PDB file of C-alpha atoms in Angstrom:
ATOM      1  CA  MET A   1     149.365  36.050  70.317  1.00  0.00           C
ATOM      2  CA  HIS A   2     151.446  35.299  73.352  1.00  0.00           C
ATOM      3  CA  ALA A   3     150.805  32.460  75.781  1.00  0.00           C
ATOM      4  CA  SER A   4     150.254  33.837  79.300  1.00  0.00           C
ATOM      5  CA  PRO A   5     152.382  32.342  82.117  1.00  0.00           C
ATOM      6  CA  ALA A   6     150.823  29.902  84.425  1.00  0.00           C
ATOM      7  CA  GLN A   7     149.533  31.217  87.717  1.00  0.00           C
ATOM      8  CA  LEU A   8     149.792  29.854  91.133  1.00  0.00           C
ATOM      9  CA  LYS A   9     147.808  31.408  94.011  1.00  0.00           C
ATOM     10  CA  VAL A  10     148.971  31.093  97.580  1.00  0.00           C
ATOM     11  CA  ASP A  11     148.328  33.128 100.768  1.00  0.00           C
ATOM     12  CA  ALA A  12     151.847  34.185 101.304  1.00  0.00           C
ATOM     13  CA  VAL A  13     155.094  33.898  99.042  1.00  0.00           C
ATOM     14  CA  ILE A  14     158.563  34.234 100.642  1.00  0.00           C
ATOM     15  CA  VAL A  15     161.439  34.820  98.403  1.00  0.00           C
ATOM     16  CA  GLY A  16     164.552  33.357 100.017  1.00  0.00           C
ATOM     17  CA  ALA A  17     165.040  30.330 102.282  1.00  0.00           C
ATOM     18  CA  GLY A  18     167.626  31.716 104.686  1.00  0.00           C
ATOM     19  CA  PRO A  19     167.121  32.134 108.371  1.00  0.00           C
ATOM     20  CA  ALA A  20     164.944  35.206 107.945  1.00  0.00           C
ATOM     21  CA  GLY A  21     162.617  33.915 105.318  1.00  0.00           C
ATOM     22  CA  LEU A  22     162.253  30.494 107.031  1.00  0.00           C
ATOM     23  CA  ALA A  23     161.587  32.221 110.411  1.00  0.00           C
ATOM     24  CA  CYS A  24     158.868  34.264 108.722  1.00  0.00           C
ATOM     25  CA  ALA A  25     157.310  31.165 107.200  1.00  0.00           C
ATOM     26  CA  ILE A  26     157.394  29.350 110.494  1.00  0.00           C
ATOM     27  CA  ARG A  27     155.838  32.270 112.334  1.00  0.00           C
ATOM     28  CA  LEU A  28     153.055  32.622 109.729  1.00  0.00           C
ATOM     29  CA  ALA A  29     152.359  28.873 109.790  1.00  0.00           C
ATOM     30  CA  ARG A  30     152.067  28.949 113.552  1.00  0.00           C
ATOM     31  CA  VAL A  31     149.865  31.988 113.818  1.00  0.00           C
ATOM     32  CA  SER A  32     147.572  30.680 111.056  1.00  0.00           C
ATOM     33  CA  ALA A  33     147.339  27.206 112.587  1.00  0.00           C
ATOM     34  CA  GLY A  34     147.932  25.844 109.096  1.00  0.00           C
ATOM     35  CA  ALA A  35     145.091  27.705 107.540  1.00  0.00           C
ATOM     36  CA  LEU A  36     147.429  29.569 105.181  1.00  0.00           C
ATOM     37  CA  ARG A  37     149.096  28.232 102.105  1.00  0.00           C
ATOM     38  CA  ILE A  38     152.680  29.430 102.547  1.00  0.00           C
ATOM     39  CA  LEU A  39     155.201  29.083  99.688  1.00  0.00           C
ATOM     40  CA  VAL A  40     158.971  29.710 100.093  1.00  0.00           C
ATOM     41  CA  LEU A  41     161.096  30.132  96.957  1.00  0.00           C
ATOM     42  CA  GLU A  42     164.798  29.100  97.184  1.00  0.00           C
ATOM     43  CA  LYS A  43     167.246  29.511  94.240  1.00  0.00           C
ATOM     44  CA  SER A  44     169.595  26.844  95.569  1.00  0.00           C
ATOM     45  CA  ALA A  45     168.920  23.165  95.014  1.00  0.00           C
ATOM     46  CA  GLN A  46     168.370  22.752  98.702  1.00  0.00           C
ATOM     47  CA  PRO A  47     167.696  24.990 101.626  1.00  0.00           C
ATOM     48  CA  GLY A  48     171.008  26.226 102.984  1.00  0.00           C
ATOM     49  CA  GLY A  49     172.738  25.758  99.676  1.00  0.00           C
ATOM     50  CA  HIS A  50     173.699  29.493  99.366  1.00  0.00           C
ATOM     51  CA  LEU A  51     174.310  30.123 103.042  1.00  0.00           C
ATOM     52  CA  LEU A  52     178.099  29.863 103.418  1.00  0.00           C
ATOM     53  CA  SER A  53     179.089  31.628 106.535  1.00  0.00           C
ATOM     54  CA  GLY A  54     179.490  30.866 110.026  1.00  0.00           C
ATOM     55  CA  ALA A  55     178.121  33.127 112.849  1.00  0.00           C
ATOM     56  CA  VAL A  56     177.801  33.916 116.395  1.00  0.00           C
ATOM     57  CA  LEU A  57     174.174  33.440 117.216  1.00  0.00           C
ATOM     58  CA  ARG A  58     172.182  35.483 119.674  1.00  0.00           C
ATOM     59  CA  PRO A  59     169.434  32.835 120.119  1.00  0.00           C
ATOM     60  CA  GLU A  60     166.722  34.880 122.010  1.00  0.00           C
ATOM     61  CA  ALA A  61     164.636  35.302 118.782  1.00  0.00           C
ATOM     62  CA  LEU A  62     164.917  31.692 117.715  1.00  0.00           C
ATOM     63  CA  LYS A  63     163.958  30.680 121.459  1.00  0.00           C
ATOM     64  CA  ALA A  64     160.880  32.678 121.167  1.00  0.00           C
ATOM     65  CA  LEU A  65     159.916  31.418 117.682  1.00  0.00           C
ATOM     66  CA  LEU A  66     160.622  27.699 118.114  1.00  0.00           C
ATOM     67  CA  THR A  67     159.478  25.142 120.664  1.00  0.00           C
ATOM     68  CA  PRO A  68     161.825  24.040 123.225  1.00  0.00           C
ATOM     69  CA  GLY A  69     162.283  20.655 121.420  1.00  0.00           C
ATOM     70  CA  GLU A  70     162.899  22.416 118.062  1.00  0.00           C
ATOM     71  CA  PHE A  71     165.348  24.738 119.554  1.00  0.00           C
ATOM     72  CA  ALA A  72     167.135  21.921 121.369  1.00  0.00           C
ATOM     73  CA  ALA A  73     167.485  20.209 118.046  1.00  0.00           C
ATOM     74  CA  LEU A  74     169.226  23.006 116.174  1.00  0.00           C
ATOM     75  CA  PRO A  75     172.668  22.424 114.972  1.00  0.00           C
ATOM     76  CA  LEU A  76     174.453  24.859 117.340  1.00  0.00           C
ATOM     77  CA  GLY A  77     178.204  24.663 117.828  1.00  0.00           C
ATOM     78  CA  PRO A  78     180.342  25.332 120.769  1.00  0.00           C
ATOM     79  CA  VAL A  79     179.865  28.473 122.806  1.00  0.00           C
ATOM     80  CA  ILE A  80     182.466  31.234 122.926  1.00  0.00           C
ATOM     81  CA  VAL A  81     184.490  31.051 126.156  1.00  0.00           C
ATOM     82  CA  ARG A  82     186.560  34.097 125.771  1.00  0.00           C
ATOM     83  CA  ASP A  83     186.284  37.615 124.389  1.00  0.00           C
ATOM     84  CA  SER A  84     189.027  40.003 123.277  1.00  0.00           C
ATOM     85  CA  PHE A  85     188.929  43.256 121.440  1.00  0.00           C
ATOM     86  CA  HIS A  86     191.855  44.508 119.310  1.00  0.00           C
ATOM     87  CA  ALA A  87     192.605  47.870 117.614  1.00  0.00           C
ATOM     88  CA  LEU A  88     194.457  47.215 114.287  1.00  0.00           C
ATOM     89  CA  THR A  89     196.944  49.519 112.669  1.00  0.00           C
ATOM     90  CA  PRO A  90     198.802  48.813 109.364  1.00  0.00           C
ATOM     91  CA  ALA A  91     201.726  47.243 111.292  1.00  0.00           C
ATOM     92  CA  ARG A  92     200.361  46.153 114.665  1.00  0.00           C
ATOM     93  CA  SER A  93     197.512  44.878 116.765  1.00  0.00           C
ATOM     94  CA  PHE A  94     196.869  46.318 120.266  1.00  0.00           C
ATOM     95  CA  ARG A  95     194.563  44.376 122.655  1.00  0.00           C
ATOM     96  CA  LEU A  96     192.281  46.840 124.353  1.00  0.00           C
ATOM     97  CA  PRO A  97     191.514  46.198 128.083  1.00  0.00           C
ATOM     98  CA  PHE A  98     187.720  46.171 127.567  1.00  0.00           C
ATOM     99  CA  VAL A  99     185.253  44.663 125.054  1.00  0.00           C
ATOM    100  CA  PRO A 100     182.473  47.167 124.026  1.00  0.00           C
ATOM    101  CA  PRO A 101     179.156  45.844 125.341  1.00  0.00           C
ATOM    102  CA  LYS A 102     177.656  45.084 121.809  1.00  0.00           C
ATOM    103  CA  MET A 103     180.742  43.221 120.924  1.00  0.00           C
ATOM    104  CA  ARG A 104     180.649  40.716 123.836  1.00  0.00           C
ATOM    105  CA  MET A 105     180.174  37.247 122.581  1.00  0.00           C
ATOM    106  CA  ARG A 106     181.097  35.082 125.621  1.00  0.00           C
ATOM    107  CA  GLY A 107     178.495  32.324 126.185  1.00  0.00           C
ATOM    108  CA  LEU A 108     176.935  32.574 122.771  1.00  0.00           C
ATOM    109  CA  PRO A 109     177.030  29.539 120.272  1.00  0.00           C
ATOM    110  CA  LEU A 110     178.672  29.524 117.076  1.00  0.00           C
ATOM    111  CA  VAL A 111     176.585  28.138 114.123  1.00  0.00           C
ATOM    112  CA  SER A 112     176.985  27.129 110.468  1.00  0.00           C
ATOM    113  CA  VAL A 113     174.383  29.357 108.748  1.00  0.00           C
ATOM    114  CA  ALA A 114     173.915  26.561 106.085  1.00  0.00           C
ATOM    115  CA  GLU A 115     173.103  23.984 108.624  1.00  0.00           C
ATOM    116  CA  LEU A 116     170.782  26.399 110.568  1.00  0.00           C
ATOM    117  CA  GLY A 117     168.911  26.977 107.223  1.00  0.00           C
ATOM    118  CA  ARG A 118     168.471  23.334 106.600  1.00  0.00           C
ATOM    119  CA  ALA A 119     167.189  22.792 110.171  1.00  0.00           C
ATOM    120  CA  LEU A 120     164.658  25.625 109.976  1.00  0.00           C
ATOM    121  CA  ALA A 121     163.531  24.410 106.586  1.00  0.00           C
ATOM    122  CA  GLN A 122     162.701  21.003 108.066  1.00  0.00           C
ATOM    123  CA  ILE A 123     160.743  22.726 110.930  1.00  0.00           C
ATOM    124  CA  ALA A 124     158.833  24.866 108.370  1.00  0.00           C
ATOM    125  CA  ALA A 125     158.104  21.842 106.188  1.00  0.00           C
ATOM    126  CA  THR A 126     156.639  19.944 109.181  1.00  0.00           C
ATOM    127  CA  LEU A 127     154.279  22.897 109.797  1.00  0.00           C
ATOM    128  CA  GLY A 128     153.059  22.635 106.130  1.00  0.00           C
ATOM    129  CA  VAL A 129     155.160  25.239 104.510  1.00  0.00           C
ATOM    130  CA  GLU A 130     155.905  24.495 100.802  1.00  0.00           C
ATOM    131  CA  ILE A 131     159.547  24.973  99.906  1.00  0.00           C
ATOM    132  CA  LEU A 132     160.258  25.115  96.158  1.00  0.00           C
ATOM    133  CA  THR A 133     164.079  24.783  95.497  1.00  0.00           C
ATOM    134  CA  SER A 134     165.890  25.681  92.289  1.00  0.00           C
ATOM    135  CA  GLN A 135     163.361  28.540  91.823  1.00  0.00           C
ATOM    136  CA  THR A 136     164.478  32.151  91.072  1.00  0.00           C
ATOM    137  CA  ALA A 137     161.962  34.978  91.327  1.00  0.00           C
ATOM    138  CA  ASP A 138     162.832  37.181  88.319  1.00  0.00           C
ATOM    139  CA  ALA A 139     160.390  40.078  88.823  1.00  0.00           C
ATOM    140  CA  LEU A 140     157.650  41.447  91.099  1.00  0.00           C
ATOM    141  CA  VAL A 141     154.064  41.107  89.838  1.00  0.00           C
ATOM    142  CA  TRP A 142     152.224  44.315  90.240  1.00  0.00           C
ATOM    143  CA  LYS A 143     148.582  44.946  90.519  1.00  0.00           C
ATOM    144  CA  ASN A 144     147.883  48.699  90.172  1.00  0.00           C
ATOM    145  CA  ASP A 145     150.181  50.212  92.795  1.00  0.00           C
ATOM    146  CA  ARG A 146     150.803  47.249  94.889  1.00  0.00           C
ATOM    147  CA  VAL A 147     152.935  44.055  94.839  1.00  0.00           C
ATOM    148  CA  ALA A 148     150.710  41.106  93.991  1.00  0.00           C
ATOM    149  CA  GLY A 149     153.413  38.340  93.894  1.00  0.00           C
ATOM    150  CA  VAL A 150     156.446  37.296  91.934  1.00  0.00           C
ATOM    151  CA  ALA A 151     157.223  35.890  88.563  1.00  0.00           C
ATOM    152  CA  THR A 152     159.554  33.024  87.920  1.00  0.00           C
ATOM    153  CA  ALA A 153     160.574  31.410  84.685  1.00  0.00           C
ATOM    154  CA  GLY A 154     157.086  30.694  83.066  1.00  0.00           C
ATOM    155  CA  GLU A 155     154.982  30.988  86.136  1.00  0.00           C
ATOM    156  CA  ALA A 156     153.408  33.942  88.149  1.00  0.00           C
ATOM    157  CA  ILE A 157     153.011  33.209  91.949  1.00  0.00           C
ATOM    158  CA  LEU A 158     150.171  35.514  93.196  1.00  0.00           C
ATOM    159  CA  ALA A 159     149.754  36.240  96.874  1.00  0.00           C
ATOM    160  CA  PRO A 160     148.267  38.883  99.072  1.00  0.00           C
ATOM    161  CA  VAL A 161     151.476  38.774 101.111  1.00  0.00           C
ATOM    162  CA  THR A 162     154.859  38.908  99.454  1.00  0.00           C
ATOM    163  CA  VAL A 163     157.967  38.819 101.646  1.00  0.00           C
ATOM    164  CA  LEU A 164     161.394  39.536 100.176  1.00  0.00           C
ATOM    165  CA  ALA A 165     164.032  37.765 102.248  1.00  0.00           C
ATOM    166  CA  GLU A 166     166.467  37.226  99.563  1.00  0.00           C
ATOM    167  CA  GLY A 167     169.514  38.856 101.161  1.00  0.00           C
ATOM    168  CA  PRO A 168     171.695  41.696  99.983  1.00  0.00           C
ATOM    169  CA  ALA A 169     172.337  40.257  96.545  1.00  0.00           C
ATOM    170  CA  GLY A 170     168.782  39.501  95.786  1.00  0.00           C
ATOM    171  CA  LEU A 171     167.146  40.157  92.298  1.00  0.00           C
ATOM    172  CA  LEU A 172     164.038  41.774  93.542  1.00  0.00           C
ATOM    173  CA  SER A 173     164.904  43.865  96.603  1.00  0.00           C
TER     174      SER A 173
END
């Protein structure tokens, strides 16, 4: 006889504490006014631990998601002051006289994605979101033909809403 894994029931489980997963958790917490139990699983020992890149941030979505005070507290870097666009060949670089509209970054801030992840995790935690670090979701839990949660080492986390925000190298997506 095999011991069945422990089960934890929540209203929503989000796999991945990157900007997308944390934004989802923040939005769910806000629209539910704290009525939902929201759990975020992060494989790193701390939120932001696996977020290694820097980025140019288009801030409109975060401005819509966060309060003005929360947005003002984000760890945004300097803004880009000059754009240039180059065509590359194996031997040379040619500066083009224009920057395609989708490639224009002037006026947008630079950001450390790791620092942004840590800041969004703090906002989510203040809204009552539970963030479990050092937790890897190994498999989806199925109930008939629908996803009913995720399985970690020794525990099944069951939820009517399961969001996979684990990035391109995720185990589940």
